[in-house]
Amino acid sequence: MTIFILILLVCFSILAVFLKDILKSALSLAAASICLAIIFFMFHAFYAGVFEISVVAGLIIVLFITTISLTKAETQVKENLMVYFLFPIFFILLIGIDIMIYEKLSPGIPAVSGTIFSGHFGNILWGKRSFDLIGQICVIFAGVFAILSLFRGKEK
Amino acid sequence: MFIFIVLPLICAGIMPLLGRISKKRGPDILSALVLLILFISSVFIFSPSLREPWQYIQSISFLGEPIHINLALDSFSGLFLILISFISLMISLFSIDYMGIYGSKPIYYALLLIIIAALNGLVLSKDLFNIYIFLEVAAIASFGLVSFSLEAESLEGAYKYLLLSAIASGFILLGIVLLFGVTGSLSLDGIKKAMDIVNNRSIIILCSMLFIAGFGLKTALVPFHSWMPDAYTKAPATFPAMSSGLIIKITGIYVLARIFFNMFKINTGISFVLLFLGMFSIIVGTFLALGQKDIKRMLAYSSISQVGYIIAGFGVGTYLGVIAALFQLFNHSIFKSLLFLNAGSLEKSTGTQNLDEMGGLEKKMPVTATTNAVGLLSTAGVPPLNGFWSKLLIILALLQAKLYTYAIIAIIMSVITLWYFLIMHRKAFFGTLNEKWTEVKEAPFWMSFSMIILALSCLVIGIVFYAVLKHFIVPSSMPLIGFVKLKGFLP
């Protein structure tokens, strides 16, 4: 199951880079982000999962789509072909970093047990990470007002 | 200290309601009042004696019950609190007369106040994940301000800003995840203690690279600078004033300084990378600014170059280097905000940002012309203005560290800066008045008032620079320089 979602995550990420329709590209990014959030939940990183869904899959994608919907495709922009060459290089580079982290650096990691994040999601959020809630409120406020500012023009 | 986050946030929330009750002046008054309160509070809360990193911790409680919110303060963060509230107060006052042309003032002020809450939250936090969240808040609210004019170019700039900001967040988050995985902590001091035990060089190098890429994008260091000119050009002038004066400094330089001075011990490798990126930004920013006809685009490239001086100062890594960088950061916030507000004043009066279309505006706009002259001379490092002293200190720090080539480059680029700014000033204010501008009037009261205060600040800080250094800048750099070789000239 994890492998299947990981493959989906990589596929949606590649689609987000290569799709020429910018709206479809943003939707692929949202799908990739949801896959990542599912992986977080599967590994019991509920805290990271909630933030991934609310901020990245939710708010950022809404802002992307709103901006796209407000712009008109008046001129055809020629795409830079560099992306076809650069993307595989960066992709391989990141895979290399992943392998390095898992193979060489992970032994001896002290973080897995007994850290500040052990316990239920509610306990963590209310008991130990209350300040993040203030940040989350700020994120929601910022998103709401950013969208309001974009739509005030459409109303005109 | 909680007031610095909660008060702007609450006022942002009630801003649309206030806009309905008192459409004309309500949002202006509330915003200015909140920022005035924050400015006075920040002056009172600043204490030069808090010289240890995060020396004062405040735990928030509600009805006697702790709610697990800990805010940390030292003299370094105290200086930033003053800077945030002072610059944003000036920008808010400028907006009273300036933002009328864009409409929807309540939404504008709400976004502005949210950015201020986020910057204050970032400065008062010592937890990497809190810092990450407040970075996101500042980025999203900034997106709203960049796209505020709703013109195609501003939307394009905003899109680019959001996209590159998301990439920067990705780098930063990956760095945070790696550090948490290795140390089991998210607090900066907790990570420092754990890293001393774990002593994993590979992780430190990898995280340093990720943080330099992520925060370099936020700071618009070359080669991560491409978002800045596009985002600044069509946004209301108050946004670049806010961004260049505060946002890039706090979401980029402040956090980098905390990471490399308080969390990781700055070493020769990191020092070299920072120095190289700083010098590269100085050179590229200066030459790109040279050929610009759009005043805001020219100022954007100038910002990239001036930020290079700050990063180069931190990169030197000595006592004098850190103090010089902090002084340059403090001064740059003031004079670059002033120059962007001047650009806004010109844009409002003439309706153009193109320098080739201007000319002879000195007699029509004497206040803007005078304050612009102060701002540009200060940026170029002309004595006795504040920019001169900070640039001099940076050059002295480079010389002291025997980096003679870098020092010579810094001096040459400063002269080129003076050159392109004089061209800009001549094109805008000197020469014969274009017939189109015969009806042009000086900026209204509040716009002129904020420009005059900022220009006076440049002048006064320049004159009493030693006192400012001794009582503000040197104590504020103390939480950073515990790990730095002490061989300075200053007390």
XYZ file of C-alpha atoms in Angstrom:
647
model
C 0.000 0.000 0.000
C 2.769 2.441 0.973
C 4.686 1.641 -2.233
C 1.533 2.224 -4.288
C 0.946 5.667 -2.752
C 4.625 6.558 -3.073
C 4.478 5.707 -6.805
C 1.321 7.839 -7.127
C 3.101 10.698 -5.337
C 6.036 10.567 -7.752
C 3.728 10.291 -10.796
C 1.595 13.288 -9.769
C 4.749 15.310 -9.003
C 6.152 14.557 -12.477
C 2.794 15.483 -14.045
C 2.827 18.792 -12.124
C 6.153 19.629 -13.738
C 5.459 18.447 -17.276
C 1.771 19.282 -17.895
C 1.447 22.253 -20.236
C -2.004 23.280 -18.957
C -1.168 25.290 -15.835
C -4.529 24.503 -14.186
C -4.046 20.751 -14.612
C -0.517 21.199 -13.309
C -1.845 22.851 -10.105
C -4.408 20.051 -9.672
C -1.630 17.441 -10.053
C 0.312 19.248 -7.357
C -2.769 19.061 -5.098
C -3.068 15.317 -5.764
C 0.649 14.841 -4.989
C 0.217 16.777 -1.778
C -2.752 14.626 -0.712
C -0.686 11.470 -1.392
C 2.056 12.895 0.815
C -0.475 13.643 3.562
C -1.781 10.032 3.370
C 1.800 8.781 3.782
C 2.192 11.050 6.836
C -1.000 9.579 8.342
C 0.120 6.026 7.594
C 3.358 6.674 9.482
C 1.363 8.176 12.413
C 2.717 11.667 11.716
C -0.820 13.070 12.143
C 0.479 16.508 12.925
C 2.441 16.821 9.684
C -0.472 15.310 7.743
C -2.970 17.880 8.991
C -0.652 20.767 8.086
C 0.133 19.267 4.672
C -3.572 18.996 3.811
C -4.628 22.353 5.199
C -1.760 24.541 4.020
C -0.272 22.929 0.920
C -3.085 20.825 -0.557
C -5.689 23.356 0.550
C -4.682 26.948 0.777
C -1.727 27.174 -1.619
C -3.578 25.278 -4.356
C -6.663 27.487 -3.925
C -4.442 30.546 -4.375
C -2.799 29.035 -7.460
C -6.131 28.166 -9.065
C -7.691 31.535 -8.208
C -4.755 33.404 -9.763
C -4.895 31.217 -12.876
C -8.635 31.819 -13.219
C -8.102 35.592 -13.079
C -5.523 35.677 -15.867
C -6.486 35.377 -19.521
C -4.391 33.442 -22.011
C -3.860 36.356 -24.380
C -0.501 35.298 -25.710
C 1.088 31.924 -26.155
C 4.265 31.674 -24.139
C 6.920 29.397 -25.559
C 7.978 26.937 -22.894
C 11.594 26.696 -21.920
C 12.963 23.341 -23.048
C 15.525 23.374 -20.226
C 12.943 21.753 -17.950
C 13.178 18.501 -19.937
C 16.912 18.344 -19.279
C 17.051 19.807 -15.785
C 14.175 17.865 -14.236
C 15.766 14.391 -14.635
C 19.038 15.725 -13.197
C 17.338 17.184 -10.116
C 15.146 14.100 -9.789
C 18.181 11.797 -9.715
C 19.966 14.207 -7.351
C 17.066 14.146 -4.867
C 16.803 10.348 -5.065
C 20.539 10.280 -4.294
C 20.031 12.497 -1.249
C 17.162 10.244 -0.112
C 19.331 7.156 -0.402
C 22.158 8.894 1.440
C 19.831 9.855 4.279
C 18.279 6.423 4.647
C 21.429 4.361 4.154
C 24.109 6.380 5.859
C 22.596 8.901 8.197
C 19.597 7.190 9.728
C 21.431 4.659 11.967
C 21.623 6.053 15.443
C 18.795 8.536 15.035
C 17.604 9.356 18.549
C 14.345 10.940 17.546
C 12.054 7.997 17.043
C 10.966 7.293 20.604
C 10.320 9.446 23.608
C 10.356 12.724 21.725
C 8.123 15.700 22.251
C 5.778 14.332 19.587
C 4.910 11.053 21.272
C 1.247 10.820 22.217
C -2.094 11.443 20.509
C -2.617 14.206 18.007
C -4.891 16.174 20.342
C -2.445 15.916 23.242
C 0.410 17.042 21.056
C -1.464 19.970 19.580
C -3.126 21.256 22.751
C -0.536 20.135 25.239
C 2.775 20.833 23.581
C 2.401 22.745 20.336
C -0.204 25.424 21.147
C 1.880 28.140 19.502
C 1.435 26.382 16.143
C -2.313 26.945 16.514
C -1.727 30.696 16.515
C 0.351 30.220 13.369
C -2.415 28.111 11.829
C -4.978 30.828 12.606
C -2.655 33.332 10.924
C -2.379 31.048 7.864
C -6.169 30.822 7.573
C -6.545 34.614 7.998
C -3.850 35.276 5.393
C -5.460 32.862 2.927
C -8.955 34.288 3.408
C -7.811 37.884 2.941
C -5.582 36.993 -0.043
C -8.556 35.335 -1.764
C -10.837 38.255 -0.826
C -8.355 40.660 -2.366
C -8.296 38.625 -5.597
C -12.077 38.340 -5.861
C -12.740 41.988 -5.117
C -11.483 42.643 -8.674
C -13.765 40.058 -10.230
C -16.771 41.642 -8.574
C -15.848 44.950 -10.271
C 5.138 39.992 24.360
C 2.050 38.114 23.160
C 0.531 41.481 22.235
C 2.959 41.723 19.289
C 1.255 38.748 17.632
C -2.307 38.857 18.919
C -3.084 42.580 18.622
C -2.378 42.904 14.866
C -4.126 39.579 14.283
C -7.313 40.646 16.106
C -7.317 44.014 14.353
C -6.855 42.293 10.980
C -9.921 40.193 11.803
C -12.127 43.177 12.623
C -10.840 45.319 9.751
C -13.553 44.345 7.195
C -16.262 45.062 9.790
C -14.724 48.426 10.602
C -14.514 49.138 6.880
C -18.306 48.816 6.682
C -18.916 51.060 9.698
C -16.388 53.768 8.874
C -15.361 53.417 5.271
C -13.250 56.548 4.990
C -10.928 56.806 7.981
C -11.678 53.864 10.316
C -9.172 51.349 8.850
C -6.487 54.067 8.546
C -6.832 55.091 12.187
C -7.016 51.542 13.577
C -3.962 50.374 11.653
C -1.860 53.421 12.593
C -2.992 53.192 16.240
C -2.121 49.496 16.548
C 1.306 50.053 15.027
C 1.947 53.066 17.248
C 1.115 50.936 20.318
C 3.439 48.204 19.068
C 6.206 50.705 18.385
C 6.000 52.190 21.891
C 5.845 48.680 23.407
C 8.856 47.540 21.388
C 10.934 50.503 22.578
C 10.039 49.720 26.201
C 10.621 45.981 25.837
C 14.078 46.400 24.247
C 16.752 45.693 26.766
C 20.458 45.879 25.870
C 21.225 43.640 28.852
C 19.558 40.548 27.307
C 22.839 39.484 25.727
C 22.438 35.698 25.935
C 20.427 33.974 23.172
C 16.721 33.834 24.147
C 17.564 34.995 27.651
C 14.017 36.018 28.583
C 11.297 33.406 28.161
C 7.651 34.330 28.696
C 5.141 31.504 29.221
C 1.593 32.481 28.356
C -1.238 31.459 30.655
C -4.992 31.967 30.508
C -6.965 32.348 33.766
C -3.979 30.961 35.634
C -3.738 27.863 33.425
C -0.622 27.513 31.228
C -1.406 27.239 27.517
C 2.037 26.052 26.421
C 3.011 29.088 24.415
C 6.554 30.204 25.146
C 7.915 33.397 23.661
C 11.624 34.145 23.729
C 13.360 37.498 23.691
C 16.928 38.747 23.619
C 18.529 41.967 22.472
C 18.826 40.673 18.864
C 15.100 39.946 18.552
C 14.307 43.143 20.514
C 16.028 45.242 17.829
C 13.945 43.548 15.147
C 10.720 44.232 17.068
C 11.572 47.960 17.039
C 12.433 47.845 13.345
C 9.223 46.002 12.404
C 6.938 48.382 14.265
C 8.751 51.576 13.175
C 8.931 50.779 9.446
C 5.405 49.367 9.328
C 4.066 52.430 11.183
C 5.632 54.689 8.539
C 4.207 52.509 5.764
C 0.773 52.543 7.384
C 0.825 56.360 7.617
C 1.949 56.585 3.984
C -0.913 54.271 2.981
C -3.539 56.700 4.338
C -3.185 58.928 1.276
C -1.563 56.457 -1.099
C -3.854 53.425 -1.062
C -6.937 55.407 -2.120
C -6.070 54.691 -5.766
C -6.269 50.936 -5.222
C -9.464 50.785 -3.116
C -10.445 48.068 -0.581
C -8.382 49.555 2.206
C -9.764 47.221 4.924
C -8.474 44.144 3.055
C -5.162 45.875 2.399
C -4.676 46.785 6.068
C -5.752 43.297 7.157
C -3.040 41.756 4.958
C -0.494 44.277 6.231
C -1.335 43.524 9.872
C -1.198 39.756 9.270
C 2.311 40.164 7.835
C 3.294 42.166 10.928
C 1.833 39.487 13.243
C 3.775 36.829 11.320
C 7.057 38.763 11.449
C 6.651 39.413 15.174
C 5.784 35.747 15.746
C 8.867 34.686 13.829
C 11.141 36.982 15.792
C 9.707 35.893 19.155
C 9.889 32.168 18.450
C 12.832 29.861 18.988
C 11.182 26.832 17.477
C 12.007 25.902 13.880
C 8.514 24.665 13.064
C 6.910 27.835 14.448
C 9.336 29.799 12.301
C 8.326 27.743 9.262
C 4.616 28.411 9.859
C 5.145 32.159 10.235
C 7.230 32.128 7.030
C 4.233 30.625 5.241
C 1.894 33.224 6.742
C 4.129 36.071 5.573
C 4.394 34.514 2.089
C 0.622 34.054 1.662
C -0.244 37.557 2.913
C 2.542 39.013 0.732
C 0.994 37.235 -2.245
C -2.232 39.159 -1.533
C -0.364 42.466 -1.500
C 1.702 41.756 -4.636
C -1.437 40.985 -6.610
C -3.386 43.863 -5.044
C -3.558 46.018 -8.194
C -5.058 43.004 -10.067
C -3.266 43.949 -13.269
C -2.004 41.063 -15.415
C 1.628 41.879 -14.625
C 1.028 42.043 -10.891
C -0.811 38.704 -10.976
C 2.102 37.214 -12.895
C 4.535 38.627 -10.328
C 2.399 37.272 -7.489
C 2.223 33.827 -9.080
C 5.970 33.738 -9.528
C 6.432 34.898 -5.927
C 4.130 32.196 -4.558
C 5.701 29.481 -6.692
C 9.278 30.312 -5.710
C 8.206 30.832 -2.116
C 6.712 27.319 -2.118
C 10.003 25.939 -3.476
C 11.892 27.808 -0.741
C 9.504 26.364 1.866
C 10.192 22.891 0.470
C 13.940 23.294 0.998
C 13.449 24.737 4.483
C 10.990 22.021 5.512
C 13.311 19.274 4.304
C 16.103 20.803 6.389
C 13.834 20.970 9.451
C 12.708 17.341 8.968
C 16.317 16.143 8.743
C 17.313 18.039 11.878
C 14.277 16.756 13.769
C 15.066 13.230 12.625
C 18.601 13.433 13.924
C 18.124 15.455 17.088
C 14.517 14.801 18.135
C 14.038 18.481 18.821
C 12.608 21.451 16.991
C 13.813 24.251 19.242
C 16.941 26.044 18.077
C 18.761 25.660 21.391
C 17.595 22.039 21.743
C 18.975 21.232 18.275
C 22.235 22.965 19.163
C 22.651 20.866 22.312
C 21.751 17.640 20.461
C 24.092 18.428 17.553
C 26.965 18.883 20.023
C 26.333 15.282 21.152
C 25.486 13.740 17.758
C 28.205 15.739 15.922
C 27.074 14.572 12.479
C 28.967 16.689 9.935
C 27.130 15.269 6.905
C 23.773 16.368 8.306
C 25.100 19.821 9.185
C 26.456 20.305 5.648
C 23.269 19.002 4.000
C 20.968 21.119 6.212
C 23.177 24.177 5.731
C 22.849 23.779 1.947
C 19.075 23.376 2.199
C 18.709 26.389 4.508
C 20.955 28.579 2.348
C 18.885 27.666 -0.742
C 15.542 28.146 1.059
C 16.325 31.328 2.952
C 18.416 32.574 0.015
C 15.227 32.451 -2.062
C 13.338 34.359 0.641
C 16.148 36.941 0.815
C 16.442 37.146 -3.014
C 20.165 36.464 -2.991
C 21.708 35.892 -6.416
C 21.108 33.296 -7.982
C 17.756 32.996 -6.146
C 16.610 36.528 -6.924
C 14.392 36.210 -10.004
C 11.081 36.711 -8.151
C 11.921 40.101 -6.692
C 11.895 42.533 -9.663
C 8.683 41.008 -11.079
C 6.918 41.004 -7.707
C 7.891 44.588 -6.890
C 7.227 46.308 -10.210
C 3.421 46.325 -10.337
C 2.628 45.927 -6.632
C 1.528 48.993 -4.617
C 4.744 50.808 -3.571
C 4.024 50.047 0.066
C 4.598 46.325 -0.557
C 8.177 46.619 -1.844
C 8.824 49.096 0.982
C 7.549 46.490 3.454
C 9.233 43.572 1.717
C 12.619 45.132 1.084
C 12.603 46.890 4.448
C 11.349 44.039 6.599
C 10.077 40.798 5.069
C 13.209 39.628 3.241
C 15.321 40.611 6.212
C 13.315 38.749 8.810
C 12.174 35.699 6.816
C 15.640 35.390 5.304
C 18.559 37.074 7.019
C 17.267 36.969 10.620
C 16.605 33.225 10.468
C 19.889 32.511 8.650
C 21.761 34.458 11.341
C 19.977 32.495 14.088
C 20.738 29.188 12.362
C 24.379 29.856 11.585
C 25.330 31.721 14.742
C 23.050 30.279 17.456
C 22.336 26.750 16.208
C 25.277 25.605 14.083
C 28.679 27.026 14.856
C 29.679 29.154 11.877
C 32.705 27.542 10.234
C 35.066 28.407 7.411
C 32.976 26.580 4.798
C 29.686 28.304 5.640
C 31.520 31.578 6.047
C 32.971 31.242 2.547
C 29.601 30.342 0.981
C 27.884 33.340 2.631
C 30.713 35.661 1.653
C 30.694 34.404 -1.931
C 26.896 34.673 -2.289
C 26.985 38.137 -0.707
C 29.661 39.428 -3.070
C 27.998 37.771 -6.061
C 24.710 39.523 -5.149
C 26.478 42.873 -4.754
C 28.033 42.634 -8.237
C 25.049 41.173 -10.127
C 22.484 43.428 -8.380
C 24.522 46.560 -9.051
C 25.041 45.860 -12.759
C 21.413 44.813 -13.300
C 20.214 48.028 -11.638
C 22.324 50.122 -14.013
C 20.244 49.771 -17.141
C 16.759 49.943 -15.632
C 14.193 52.525 -16.730
C 11.471 51.437 -14.317
C 12.125 53.066 -10.951
C 10.759 50.173 -8.852
C 12.690 47.599 -10.880
C 15.868 49.623 -10.367
C 15.234 49.739 -6.611
C 14.542 45.988 -6.579
C 17.932 45.239 -8.129
C 19.504 47.747 -5.755
C 17.930 45.825 -2.850
C 19.501 42.594 -4.102
C 22.871 44.339 -4.165
C 22.495 45.948 -0.720
C 21.361 42.682 0.866
C 24.592 41.250 -0.546
C 26.526 43.650 1.701
C 24.631 42.353 4.752
C 25.245 38.690 3.882
C 28.910 39.423 3.120
C 29.215 41.071 6.550
C 27.787 38.000 8.279
C 29.963 35.834 6.034
C 33.136 37.501 7.311
C 32.110 35.973 10.629
C 34.181 38.230 12.873
C 32.944 40.451 15.682
C 33.208 43.531 13.486
C 31.652 41.734 10.507
C 28.534 40.772 12.470
C 28.122 44.267 13.931
C 28.624 45.853 10.498
C 26.108 43.479 8.906
C 23.534 44.212 11.594
C 24.062 47.963 11.255
C 23.752 47.743 7.456
C 20.553 45.694 7.889
C 19.114 48.299 10.275
C 20.029 51.188 7.955
C 18.962 49.459 4.764
C 15.496 48.873 6.229
C 15.118 52.608 6.678
C 16.605 54.005 3.467
C 15.232 51.365 1.116
C 11.722 51.742 2.552
C 12.135 55.484 2.048
C 13.195 55.066 -1.590
C 10.266 52.790 -2.379
C 7.861 55.241 -0.742
C 9.421 58.005 -2.866
C 8.808 55.853 -5.940
C 5.194 55.456 -4.798
C 4.861 59.218 -4.401
C 6.192 59.772 -7.950
C 3.929 57.064 -9.317
C 0.840 58.514 -7.608
C 1.550 62.051 -8.833
C 2.604 61.264 -12.411
C 0.952 57.894 -13.054
C 4.170 56.416 -14.428
C 7.171 54.480 -13.157
C 9.208 55.045 -16.312
C 12.152 57.345 -15.600
C 12.420 58.385 -19.265
C 8.948 59.946 -19.075
C 9.761 61.983 -15.959
C 12.026 65.026 -15.587
C 12.032 68.424 -13.958
C 9.789 67.341 -11.085
C 11.973 68.939 -8.401
C 10.027 72.206 -8.326
C 6.669 70.467 -8.378
C 7.586 67.876 -5.730
C 10.269 69.398 -3.461
C 9.619 67.105 -0.476
C 9.815 63.929 -2.571
C 12.934 65.236 -4.360
C 14.712 66.079 -1.085
C 13.829 62.838 0.693
C 14.763 60.860 -2.421
C 18.170 62.557 -2.462
C 18.697 61.633 1.199
C 17.661 58.010 0.542
C 19.852 57.537 -2.504
C 22.915 59.192 -0.969
C 22.495 57.029 2.104
C 22.171 53.852 -0.006
C 25.287 54.743 -1.958
C 27.179 55.331 1.284
C 27.789 59.077 1.205
C 28.839 60.718 4.523
C 27.454 61.709 6.984
C 24.350 59.604 6.315
C 23.683 56.302 8.090
C 24.500 54.130 5.042
C 28.032 55.512 4.958
C 28.924 54.226 8.428
C 27.537 50.741 7.943
C 29.245 50.322 4.567
C 32.482 51.661 6.041
C 32.271 49.089 8.834
C 31.657 46.281 6.322
C 34.690 47.357 4.292
C 36.772 47.600 7.499
C 35.600 44.118 8.489
C 36.687 42.784 5.079
C 40.061 44.523 5.405
C 40.495 43.259 8.957
C 39.880 39.713 7.738
C 42.516 40.327 5.006
C 39.906 39.980 2.256
C 41.381 42.844 0.255
C 39.907 41.900 -3.145
C 36.408 41.697 -1.656
C 36.875 45.082 0.018
C 37.938 46.701 -3.256
C 34.938 45.158 -5.073
C 32.608 46.469 -2.317
C 34.008 49.989 -2.727
C 33.769 49.929 -6.541
C 30.179 48.650 -6.441
C 29.287 51.389 -3.952
C 30.584 54.003 -6.407
C 28.553 52.409 -9.243
C 25.501 52.492 -6.942
C 25.999 56.215 -6.475
C 26.311 56.584 -10.253
C 23.038 54.865 -11.180
C 21.143 56.549 -8.357
C 22.351 59.971 -9.504
C 21.187 59.116 -13.025
C 17.821 58.096 -11.563
C 17.532 61.329 -9.561
C 18.553 63.480 -12.533
C 16.061 61.792 -14.854
C 13.203 62.162 -12.371
C 13.786 65.559 -10.818
C 16.243 67.670 -12.833
C 16.120 69.044 -16.362
C 13.196 70.757 -18.060
C 9.712 69.957 -16.883
C 7.748 67.795 -19.277
C 4.509 69.530 -20.329
C 2.565 66.528 -19.135
C 3.580 67.283 -15.537
C 2.578 70.956 -15.287
C -0.408 70.039 -13.128
C 1.538 67.649 -10.899
C 1.321 68.304 -7.146
C 3.436 67.305 -4.164
C 2.450 64.171 -2.244
C -0.361 64.689 0.319
C 0.361 65.275 4.020
C 0.653 61.725 5.384
C 2.765 60.539 2.481
C 5.124 63.494 2.883
C 5.139 63.064 6.674
C 6.299 59.442 6.566
C 8.942 60.203 3.914
C 10.289 63.121 5.986
C 10.481 61.006 9.170
C 12.392 58.252 7.351
C 14.744 60.778 5.713
C 15.364 62.447 9.073
C 16.097 59.018 10.567
C 18.809 58.492 7.912
C 20.326 61.855 8.782
C 20.073 61.611 12.586
C 21.405 58.025 12.730
C 24.281 59.149 10.500
C 25.143 62.027 12.819
C 24.823 60.115 16.101
C 26.027 56.808 14.642
C 28.397 56.028 17.509
C 25.627 56.252 20.099
C 23.333 54.069 17.948
C 26.117 51.521 17.550
C 27.021 51.501 21.230
C 23.525 51.395 22.702
C 21.594 49.415 20.079
C 23.637 47.595 17.476
C 26.518 46.222 19.581
C 24.236 44.908 22.399
C 21.885 43.457 19.756
C 24.680 41.527 18.092
C 25.769 39.963 21.407
C 23.382 36.965 21.281
C 24.973 36.051 17.929
C 28.652 36.582 18.552
C 29.173 34.187 21.424
C 30.742 31.850 18.868
C 32.754 34.427 16.970
C 36.397 35.352 17.335
C 36.589 38.601 19.277
C 39.047 40.983 17.716
C 36.963 44.071 17.202
C 37.524 47.789 17.259
C 34.290 48.537 19.052
C 33.245 48.256 22.708
